[in-house]
Each structure stands twice: as structure tokens, then as C-alpha cells.
mmCIF file of C-alpha atoms in Angstrom:
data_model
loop_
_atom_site.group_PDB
_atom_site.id
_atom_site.type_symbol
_atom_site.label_atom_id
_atom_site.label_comp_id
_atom_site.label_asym_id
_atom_site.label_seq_id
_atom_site.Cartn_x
_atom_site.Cartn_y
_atom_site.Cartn_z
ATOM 1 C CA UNK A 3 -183.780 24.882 -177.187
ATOM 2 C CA UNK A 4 -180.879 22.826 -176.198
ATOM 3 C CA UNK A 5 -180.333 24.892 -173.236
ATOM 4 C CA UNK A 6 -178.627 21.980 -171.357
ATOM 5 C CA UNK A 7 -177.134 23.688 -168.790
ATOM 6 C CA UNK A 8 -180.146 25.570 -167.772
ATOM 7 C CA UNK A 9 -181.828 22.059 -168.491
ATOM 8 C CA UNK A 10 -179.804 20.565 -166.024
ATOM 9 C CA UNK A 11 -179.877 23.594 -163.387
ATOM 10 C CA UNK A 12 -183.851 23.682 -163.376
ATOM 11 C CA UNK A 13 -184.237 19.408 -163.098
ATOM 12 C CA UNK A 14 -181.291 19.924 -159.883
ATOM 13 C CA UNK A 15 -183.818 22.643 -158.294
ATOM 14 C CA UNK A 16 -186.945 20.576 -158.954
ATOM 15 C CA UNK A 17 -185.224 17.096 -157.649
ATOM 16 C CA UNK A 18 -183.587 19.031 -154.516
ATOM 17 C CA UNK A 19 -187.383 19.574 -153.389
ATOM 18 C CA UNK A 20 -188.303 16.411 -154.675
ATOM 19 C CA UNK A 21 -185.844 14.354 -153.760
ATOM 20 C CA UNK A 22 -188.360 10.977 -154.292
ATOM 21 C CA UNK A 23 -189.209 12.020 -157.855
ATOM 22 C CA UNK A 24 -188.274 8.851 -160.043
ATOM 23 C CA UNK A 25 -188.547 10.218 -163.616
ATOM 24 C CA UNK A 26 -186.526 13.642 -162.540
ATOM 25 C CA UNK A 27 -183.328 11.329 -160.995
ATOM 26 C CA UNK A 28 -183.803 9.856 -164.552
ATOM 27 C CA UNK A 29 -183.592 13.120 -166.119
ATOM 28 C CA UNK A 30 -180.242 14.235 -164.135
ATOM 29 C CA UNK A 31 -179.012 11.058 -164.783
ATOM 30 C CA UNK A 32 -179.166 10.984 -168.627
ATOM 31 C CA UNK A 33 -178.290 15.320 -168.473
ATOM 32 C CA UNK A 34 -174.790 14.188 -166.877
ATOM 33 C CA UNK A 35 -174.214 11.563 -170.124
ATOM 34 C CA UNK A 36 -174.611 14.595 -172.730
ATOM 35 C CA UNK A 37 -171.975 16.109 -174.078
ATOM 36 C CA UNK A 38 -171.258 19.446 -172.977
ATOM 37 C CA UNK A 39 -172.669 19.447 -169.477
ATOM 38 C CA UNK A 40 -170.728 20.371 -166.905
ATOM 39 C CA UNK A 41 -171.250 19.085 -162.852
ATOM 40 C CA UNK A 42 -171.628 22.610 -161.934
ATOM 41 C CA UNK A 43 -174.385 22.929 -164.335
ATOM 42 C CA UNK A 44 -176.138 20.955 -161.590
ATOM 43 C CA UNK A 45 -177.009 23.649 -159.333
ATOM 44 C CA UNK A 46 -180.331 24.511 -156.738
ATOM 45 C CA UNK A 47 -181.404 27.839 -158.130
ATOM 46 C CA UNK A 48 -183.455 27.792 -155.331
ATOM 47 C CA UNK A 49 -180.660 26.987 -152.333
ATOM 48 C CA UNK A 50 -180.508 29.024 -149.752
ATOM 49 C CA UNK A 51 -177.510 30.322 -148.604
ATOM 50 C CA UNK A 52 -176.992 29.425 -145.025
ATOM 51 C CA UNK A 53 -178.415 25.633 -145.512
ATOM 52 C CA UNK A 54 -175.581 25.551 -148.497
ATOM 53 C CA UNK A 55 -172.792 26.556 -146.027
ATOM 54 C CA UNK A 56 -174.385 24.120 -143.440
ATOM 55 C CA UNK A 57 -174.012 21.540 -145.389
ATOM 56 C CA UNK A 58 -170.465 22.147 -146.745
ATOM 57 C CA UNK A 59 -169.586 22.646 -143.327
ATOM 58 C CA UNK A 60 -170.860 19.191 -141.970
ATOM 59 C CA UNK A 61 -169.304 17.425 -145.052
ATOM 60 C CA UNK A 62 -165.916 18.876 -143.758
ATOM 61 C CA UNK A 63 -166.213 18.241 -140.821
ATOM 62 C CA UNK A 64 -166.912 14.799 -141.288
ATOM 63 C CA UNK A 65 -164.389 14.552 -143.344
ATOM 64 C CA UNK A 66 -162.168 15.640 -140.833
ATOM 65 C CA UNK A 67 -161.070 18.385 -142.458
ATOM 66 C CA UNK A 68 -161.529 20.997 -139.311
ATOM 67 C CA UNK A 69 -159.564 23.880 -140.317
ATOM 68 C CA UNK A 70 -161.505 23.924 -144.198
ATOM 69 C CA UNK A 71 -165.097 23.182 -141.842
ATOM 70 C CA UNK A 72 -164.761 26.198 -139.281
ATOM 71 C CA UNK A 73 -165.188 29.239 -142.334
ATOM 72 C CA UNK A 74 -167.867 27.481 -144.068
ATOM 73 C CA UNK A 75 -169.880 26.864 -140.357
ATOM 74 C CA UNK A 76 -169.265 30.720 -139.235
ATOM 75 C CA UNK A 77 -170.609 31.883 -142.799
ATOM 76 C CA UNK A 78 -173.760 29.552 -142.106
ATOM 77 C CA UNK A 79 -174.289 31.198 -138.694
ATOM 78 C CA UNK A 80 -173.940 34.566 -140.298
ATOM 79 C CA UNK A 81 -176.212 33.671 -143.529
ATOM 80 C CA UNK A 82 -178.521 31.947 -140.725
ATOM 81 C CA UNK A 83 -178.729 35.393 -138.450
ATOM 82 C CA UNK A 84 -179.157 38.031 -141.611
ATOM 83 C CA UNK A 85 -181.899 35.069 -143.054
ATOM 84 C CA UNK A 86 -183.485 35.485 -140.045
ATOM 85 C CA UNK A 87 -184.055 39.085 -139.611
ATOM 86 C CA UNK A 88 -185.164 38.966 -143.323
ATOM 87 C CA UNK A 89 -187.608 36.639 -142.507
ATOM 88 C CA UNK A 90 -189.067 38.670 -139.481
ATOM 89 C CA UNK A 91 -188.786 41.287 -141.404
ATOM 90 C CA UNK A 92 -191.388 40.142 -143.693
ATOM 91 C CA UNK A 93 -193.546 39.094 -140.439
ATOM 92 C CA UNK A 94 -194.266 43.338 -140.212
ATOM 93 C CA UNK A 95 -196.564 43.696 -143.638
ATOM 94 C CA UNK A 96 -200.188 44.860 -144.244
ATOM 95 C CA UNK A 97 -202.619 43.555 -141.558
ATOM 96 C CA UNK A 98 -205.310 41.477 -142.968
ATOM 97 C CA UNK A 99 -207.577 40.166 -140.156
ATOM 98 C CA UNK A 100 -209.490 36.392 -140.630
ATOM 99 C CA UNK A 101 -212.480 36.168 -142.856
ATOM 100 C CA UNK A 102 -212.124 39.918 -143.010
ATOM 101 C CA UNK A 103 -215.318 41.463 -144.621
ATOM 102 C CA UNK A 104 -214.954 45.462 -145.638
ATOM 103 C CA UNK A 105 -217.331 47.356 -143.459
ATOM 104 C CA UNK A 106 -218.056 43.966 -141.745
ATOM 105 C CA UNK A 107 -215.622 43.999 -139.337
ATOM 106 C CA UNK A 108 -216.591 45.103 -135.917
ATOM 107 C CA UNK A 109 -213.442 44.920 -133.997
ATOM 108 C CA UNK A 110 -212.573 48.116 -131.951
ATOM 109 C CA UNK A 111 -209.091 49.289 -132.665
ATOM 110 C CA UNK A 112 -207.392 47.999 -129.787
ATOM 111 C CA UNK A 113 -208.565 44.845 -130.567
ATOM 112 C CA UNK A 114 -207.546 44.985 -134.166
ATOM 113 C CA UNK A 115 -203.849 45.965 -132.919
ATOM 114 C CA UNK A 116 -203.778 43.146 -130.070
ATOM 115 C CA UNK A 117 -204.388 40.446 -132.622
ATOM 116 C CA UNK A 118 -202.309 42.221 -135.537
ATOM 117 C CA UNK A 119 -199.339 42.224 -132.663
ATOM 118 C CA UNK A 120 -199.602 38.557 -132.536
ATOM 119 C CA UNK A 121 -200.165 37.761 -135.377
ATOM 120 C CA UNK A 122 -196.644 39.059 -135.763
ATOM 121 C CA UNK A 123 -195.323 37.619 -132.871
ATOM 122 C CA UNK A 124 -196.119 33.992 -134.379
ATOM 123 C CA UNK A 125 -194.750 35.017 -137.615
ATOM 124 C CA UNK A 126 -191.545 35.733 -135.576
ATOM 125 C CA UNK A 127 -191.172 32.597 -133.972
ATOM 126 C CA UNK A 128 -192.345 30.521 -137.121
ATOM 127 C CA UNK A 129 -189.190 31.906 -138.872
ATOM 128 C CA UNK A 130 -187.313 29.560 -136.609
ATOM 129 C CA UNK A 131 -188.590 26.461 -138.083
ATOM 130 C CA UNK A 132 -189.034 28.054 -141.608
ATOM 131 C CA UNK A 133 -185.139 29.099 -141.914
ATOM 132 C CA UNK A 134 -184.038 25.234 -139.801
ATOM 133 C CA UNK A 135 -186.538 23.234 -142.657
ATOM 134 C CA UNK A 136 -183.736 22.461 -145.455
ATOM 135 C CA UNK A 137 -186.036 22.671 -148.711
ATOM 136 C CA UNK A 138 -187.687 19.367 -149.958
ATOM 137 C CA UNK A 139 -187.595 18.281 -146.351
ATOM 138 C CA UNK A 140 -191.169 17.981 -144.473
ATOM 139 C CA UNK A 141 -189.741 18.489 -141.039
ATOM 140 C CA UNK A 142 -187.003 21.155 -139.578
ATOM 141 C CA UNK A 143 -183.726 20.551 -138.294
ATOM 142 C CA UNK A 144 -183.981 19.400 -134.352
ATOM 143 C CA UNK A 145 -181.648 22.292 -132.751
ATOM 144 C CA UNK A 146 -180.655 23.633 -136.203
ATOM 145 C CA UNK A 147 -178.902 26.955 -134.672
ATOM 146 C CA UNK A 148 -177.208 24.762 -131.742
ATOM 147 C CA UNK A 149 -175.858 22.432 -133.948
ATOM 148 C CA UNK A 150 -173.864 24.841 -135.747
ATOM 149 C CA UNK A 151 -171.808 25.808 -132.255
ATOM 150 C CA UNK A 152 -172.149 22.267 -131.353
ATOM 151 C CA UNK A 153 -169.888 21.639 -134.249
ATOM 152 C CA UNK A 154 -167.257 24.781 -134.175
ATOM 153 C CA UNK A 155 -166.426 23.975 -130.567
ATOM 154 C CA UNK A 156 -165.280 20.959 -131.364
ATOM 155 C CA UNK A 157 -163.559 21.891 -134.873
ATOM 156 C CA UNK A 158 -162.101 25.139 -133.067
ATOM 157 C CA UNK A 159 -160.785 22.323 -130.408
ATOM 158 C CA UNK A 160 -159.449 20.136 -133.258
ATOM 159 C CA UNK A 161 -157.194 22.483 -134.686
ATOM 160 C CA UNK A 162 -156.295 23.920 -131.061
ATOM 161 C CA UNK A 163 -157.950 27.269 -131.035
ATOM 162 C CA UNK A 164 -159.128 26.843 -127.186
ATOM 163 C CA UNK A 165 -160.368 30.459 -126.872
ATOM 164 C CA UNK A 166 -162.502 30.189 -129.926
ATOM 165 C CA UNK A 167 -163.664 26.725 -128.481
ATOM 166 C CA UNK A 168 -164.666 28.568 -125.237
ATOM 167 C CA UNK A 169 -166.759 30.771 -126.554
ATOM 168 C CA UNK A 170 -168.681 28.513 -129.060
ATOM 169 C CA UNK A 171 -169.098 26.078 -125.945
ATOM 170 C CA UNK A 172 -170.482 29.111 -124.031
ATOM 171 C CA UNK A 173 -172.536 29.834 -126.692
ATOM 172 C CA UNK A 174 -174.605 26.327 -127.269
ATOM 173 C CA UNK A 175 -174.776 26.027 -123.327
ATOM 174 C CA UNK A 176 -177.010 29.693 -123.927
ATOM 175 C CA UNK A 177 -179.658 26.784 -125.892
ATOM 176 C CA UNK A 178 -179.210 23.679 -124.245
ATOM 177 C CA UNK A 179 -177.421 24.838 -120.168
ATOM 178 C CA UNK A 180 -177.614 21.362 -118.755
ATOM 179 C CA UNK A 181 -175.447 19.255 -121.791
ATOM 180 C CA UNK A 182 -173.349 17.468 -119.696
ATOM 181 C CA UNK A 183 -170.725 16.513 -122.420
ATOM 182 C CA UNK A 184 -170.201 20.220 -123.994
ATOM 183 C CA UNK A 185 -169.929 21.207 -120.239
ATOM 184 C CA UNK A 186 -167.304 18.259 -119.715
ATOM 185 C CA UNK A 187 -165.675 20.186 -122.863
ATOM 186 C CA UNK A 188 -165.676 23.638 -121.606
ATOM 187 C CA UNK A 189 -163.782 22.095 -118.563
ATOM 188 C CA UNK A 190 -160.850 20.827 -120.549
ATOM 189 C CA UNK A 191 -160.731 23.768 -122.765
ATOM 190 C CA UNK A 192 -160.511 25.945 -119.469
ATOM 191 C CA UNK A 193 -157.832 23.724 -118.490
ATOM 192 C CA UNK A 194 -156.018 24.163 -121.950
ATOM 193 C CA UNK A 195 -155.888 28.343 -121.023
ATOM 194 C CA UNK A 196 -154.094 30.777 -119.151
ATOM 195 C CA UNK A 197 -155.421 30.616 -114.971
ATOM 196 C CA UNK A 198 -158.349 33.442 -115.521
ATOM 197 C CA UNK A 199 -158.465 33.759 -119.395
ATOM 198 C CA UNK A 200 -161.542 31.362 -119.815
ATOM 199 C CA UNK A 201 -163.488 33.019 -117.692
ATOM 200 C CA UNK A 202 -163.172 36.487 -119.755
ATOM 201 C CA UNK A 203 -164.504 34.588 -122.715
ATOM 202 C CA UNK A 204 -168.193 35.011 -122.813
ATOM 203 C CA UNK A 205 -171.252 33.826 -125.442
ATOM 204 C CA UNK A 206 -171.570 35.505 -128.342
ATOM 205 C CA UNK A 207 -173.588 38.781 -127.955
ATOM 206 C CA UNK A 208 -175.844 38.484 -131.231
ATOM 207 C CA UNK A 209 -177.298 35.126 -130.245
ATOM 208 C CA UNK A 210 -177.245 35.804 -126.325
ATOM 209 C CA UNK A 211 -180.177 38.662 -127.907
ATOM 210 C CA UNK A 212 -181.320 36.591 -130.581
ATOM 211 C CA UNK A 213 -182.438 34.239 -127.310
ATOM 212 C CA UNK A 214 -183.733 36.758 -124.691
ATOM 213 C CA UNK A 215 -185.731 38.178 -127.805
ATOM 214 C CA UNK A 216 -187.314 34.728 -128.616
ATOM 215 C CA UNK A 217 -187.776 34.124 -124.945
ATOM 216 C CA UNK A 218 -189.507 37.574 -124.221
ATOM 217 C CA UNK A 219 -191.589 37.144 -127.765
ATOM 218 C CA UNK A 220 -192.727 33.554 -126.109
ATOM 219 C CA UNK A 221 -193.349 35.002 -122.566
ATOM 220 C CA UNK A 222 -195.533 37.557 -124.217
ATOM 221 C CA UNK A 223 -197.658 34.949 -126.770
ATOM 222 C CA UNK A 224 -198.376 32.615 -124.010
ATOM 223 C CA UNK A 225 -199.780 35.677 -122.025
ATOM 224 C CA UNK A 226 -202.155 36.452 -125.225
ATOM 225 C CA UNK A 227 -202.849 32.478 -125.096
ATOM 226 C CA UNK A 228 -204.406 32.518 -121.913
ATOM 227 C CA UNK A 229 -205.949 36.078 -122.188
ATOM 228 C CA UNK A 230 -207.319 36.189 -125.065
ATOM 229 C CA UNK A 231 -207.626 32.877 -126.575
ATOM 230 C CA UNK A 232 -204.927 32.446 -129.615
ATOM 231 C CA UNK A 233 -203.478 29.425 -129.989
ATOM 232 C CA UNK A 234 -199.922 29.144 -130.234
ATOM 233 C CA UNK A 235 -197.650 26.103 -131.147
ATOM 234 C CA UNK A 236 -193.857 26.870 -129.990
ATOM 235 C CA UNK A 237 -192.125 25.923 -132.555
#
């Protein structure tokens, strides 16, 4: 049809899950020799948004370029956050117990809601490691959320926005509260303040919930673990 572009789009979307696929890194390969294809033509139909700004973000930042990382790493917490209430969103559909059998299933009704509840409540906490999985990848991102404030505390730092820095630090100590080198940070960007100021600077209130939500949702599958016999793997 000599659709090239689209050509090229679909073989980038394909590869980007397959990234071991010989005869489709062949196929990109001879798509960017043809006339008329463009490099954006090589796009991931399939990308989602917040691993795209993730990985812009990183680049930057590894490029040192702090002031061009810190947008791109906010948008990915913000694509991240609205991905994830999609995604538990999703978690609250039709209930459709195990080898369910019409007019075979002898559950009483408060049974039937107990195990639809958690049922949900793993769906919840699987989003987690569905949203931190980057697509063609087998396993998810270790500390995929914390990374992202691991990073802006230090960019905000680079380009000497010490309140901004505070609060980011704040914010990955809410994860990981005994990180002795992000706490070393938080000391010198105190130190980099007004007397008082750093101590008015608190976590970010969206992911100080996000947490105590996860936590609670946790506290309450481990209960239904041990009371009623559902396993549960914290992801």
C-alpha cells in the first residue's frame, strides 16, 4: 500500500515490545533507508504517556541538562498519578467469581462481597507494578514512583531551587524514611534556606494519600490473608 510511514510506526510499536526481535530491527533498519520516511515516523503507537516523559526526563538529566529534565519528570509524576487512578478504576467492574457455574454457586452473599472486595483490593495494588513495567520489559521498575523524586531533588538542587528540592526530598523520604544520602541532602538544602523556612515545606499531599491508601489497602489484604485464606503477593 506503500503506507511507509504507518509501515514504519506499526514495526516501532511491535519492536518496542519486542525489543529481541531480529527480523523487525531489520525491518526498521531498511524503513529508515527509503525515501520519504521521516524519524518521527518511528513512533510507539502503543507508549504510554508517563513511561514516555520518564524516559525523556532521565535522558536529560543525564545529559545534564537539569532545567529541560525537571518539566518532563513533573509531567511523568502527573501522567503516573492520573494512569493510576485509571487503572484502579478499571479494578471496580462486573464481579465474576472463580470457576463460576450459573445456579452452581453456593456462596452466601456476604461471602460473595468479601471475596469480590478483594479481589479489588489486589487489582489495586497490582496497578503498581502494571503502570512501573515499561512495555516489552518482563519485570517492573524497582521504586519506579521514588525514582522520579529521587531525581527532581537533585535537578531542583542543580539549578538552585532549594525549596522545590525540600519538598521532593520530603517526598521520597515518605517511600524509603531511612535513605541516609537523600537525608544528608535535605540537610544541606535546609542549610541553603531562610532559619525556619524548610521546616514549612512539607511532602506532597497527593502521594502522602496515594501511600496511606496503599498502606491501609495492604493492612486490610493481609487481614483477609490470614482470615480467610487468599493469597496475596505485595507487589
Amino acid at each position: 500500500l506503500k503506507q511507509l510511514d504507518k509501515a514504519a510506526a506499526a514495526a516501532q510499536t511491535f519492536f518496542e515490545a519486542n525489543p529481541d526481535h531480529q527480523e523487525m530491527q531489520e525491518n526498521l533498519e531498511k524503513y529508515r533507508k527509503m525515501e520519504g520516511v521521516k524519524e518521527e515516523d518511528f513512533k510507539d503507537l502503543e507508549a504510554q504517556p508517563h513511561w514516555v516523559s520518564y524516559r525523556e526526563g532521565v535522558e536529560l538529566y543525564q545529559a545534564e541538562q537539569f532545567a529541560e529534565s525537571i518539566p518532563r519528570l513533573e509531567a511523568a509524576v502527573r501522567e503516573y498519578m492520573a494512569e493510576l487512578s485509571e487503572c484502579r478504576a478499571q479494578c471496580e467492574g462486573w464481579y465474576h467469581p472463580p470457576d463460576y457455574v450459573y445456579l452452581e454457586y453456593q456462596s452466601h452473599l456476604y461471602e460473595a462481597i468479601s471475596d469480590h472486595y478483594v479481589q479489588v483490593l489486589g487489582c489495586n495494588q497490582d496497578c503498581v507494578r502494571e503502570l512501573a513495567t515499561k512495555p516489552g520489559s518482563g519485570r517492573a521498575h524497582e521504586n519506579f514512583l521514588p525514582s522520579h523524586f529521587y531525581l527532581l531533588q537533585s535537578a531542583y538542587h542543580k539549578v538552585g531551587n532549594y525549596e522545590k528540592a525540600v519538598e521532593c526530598s520530603r517526598t521520597f523520604l515518605l517511600f524509603q524514611p531511612e535513605d541516609g544520602s537523600v537525608r544528608q541532602n535535605l540537610e544541606y538544602y535546609h542549610s541553603k534556606l531562610p532559619a525556619g523556612r524548610a521546616a514549612e515545606i512539607l511532602p506532597r499531599e497527593d502521594i502522602n494519600l496515594h501511600i496511606n491508601e496503599s498502606l491501609l489497602q495492604k493492612q486490610m489484604l493481609y487481614v483477609a490473608m490470614e482470615s480467610l485464606g487468599v493469597p496475596f503477593n505485595d507487589p
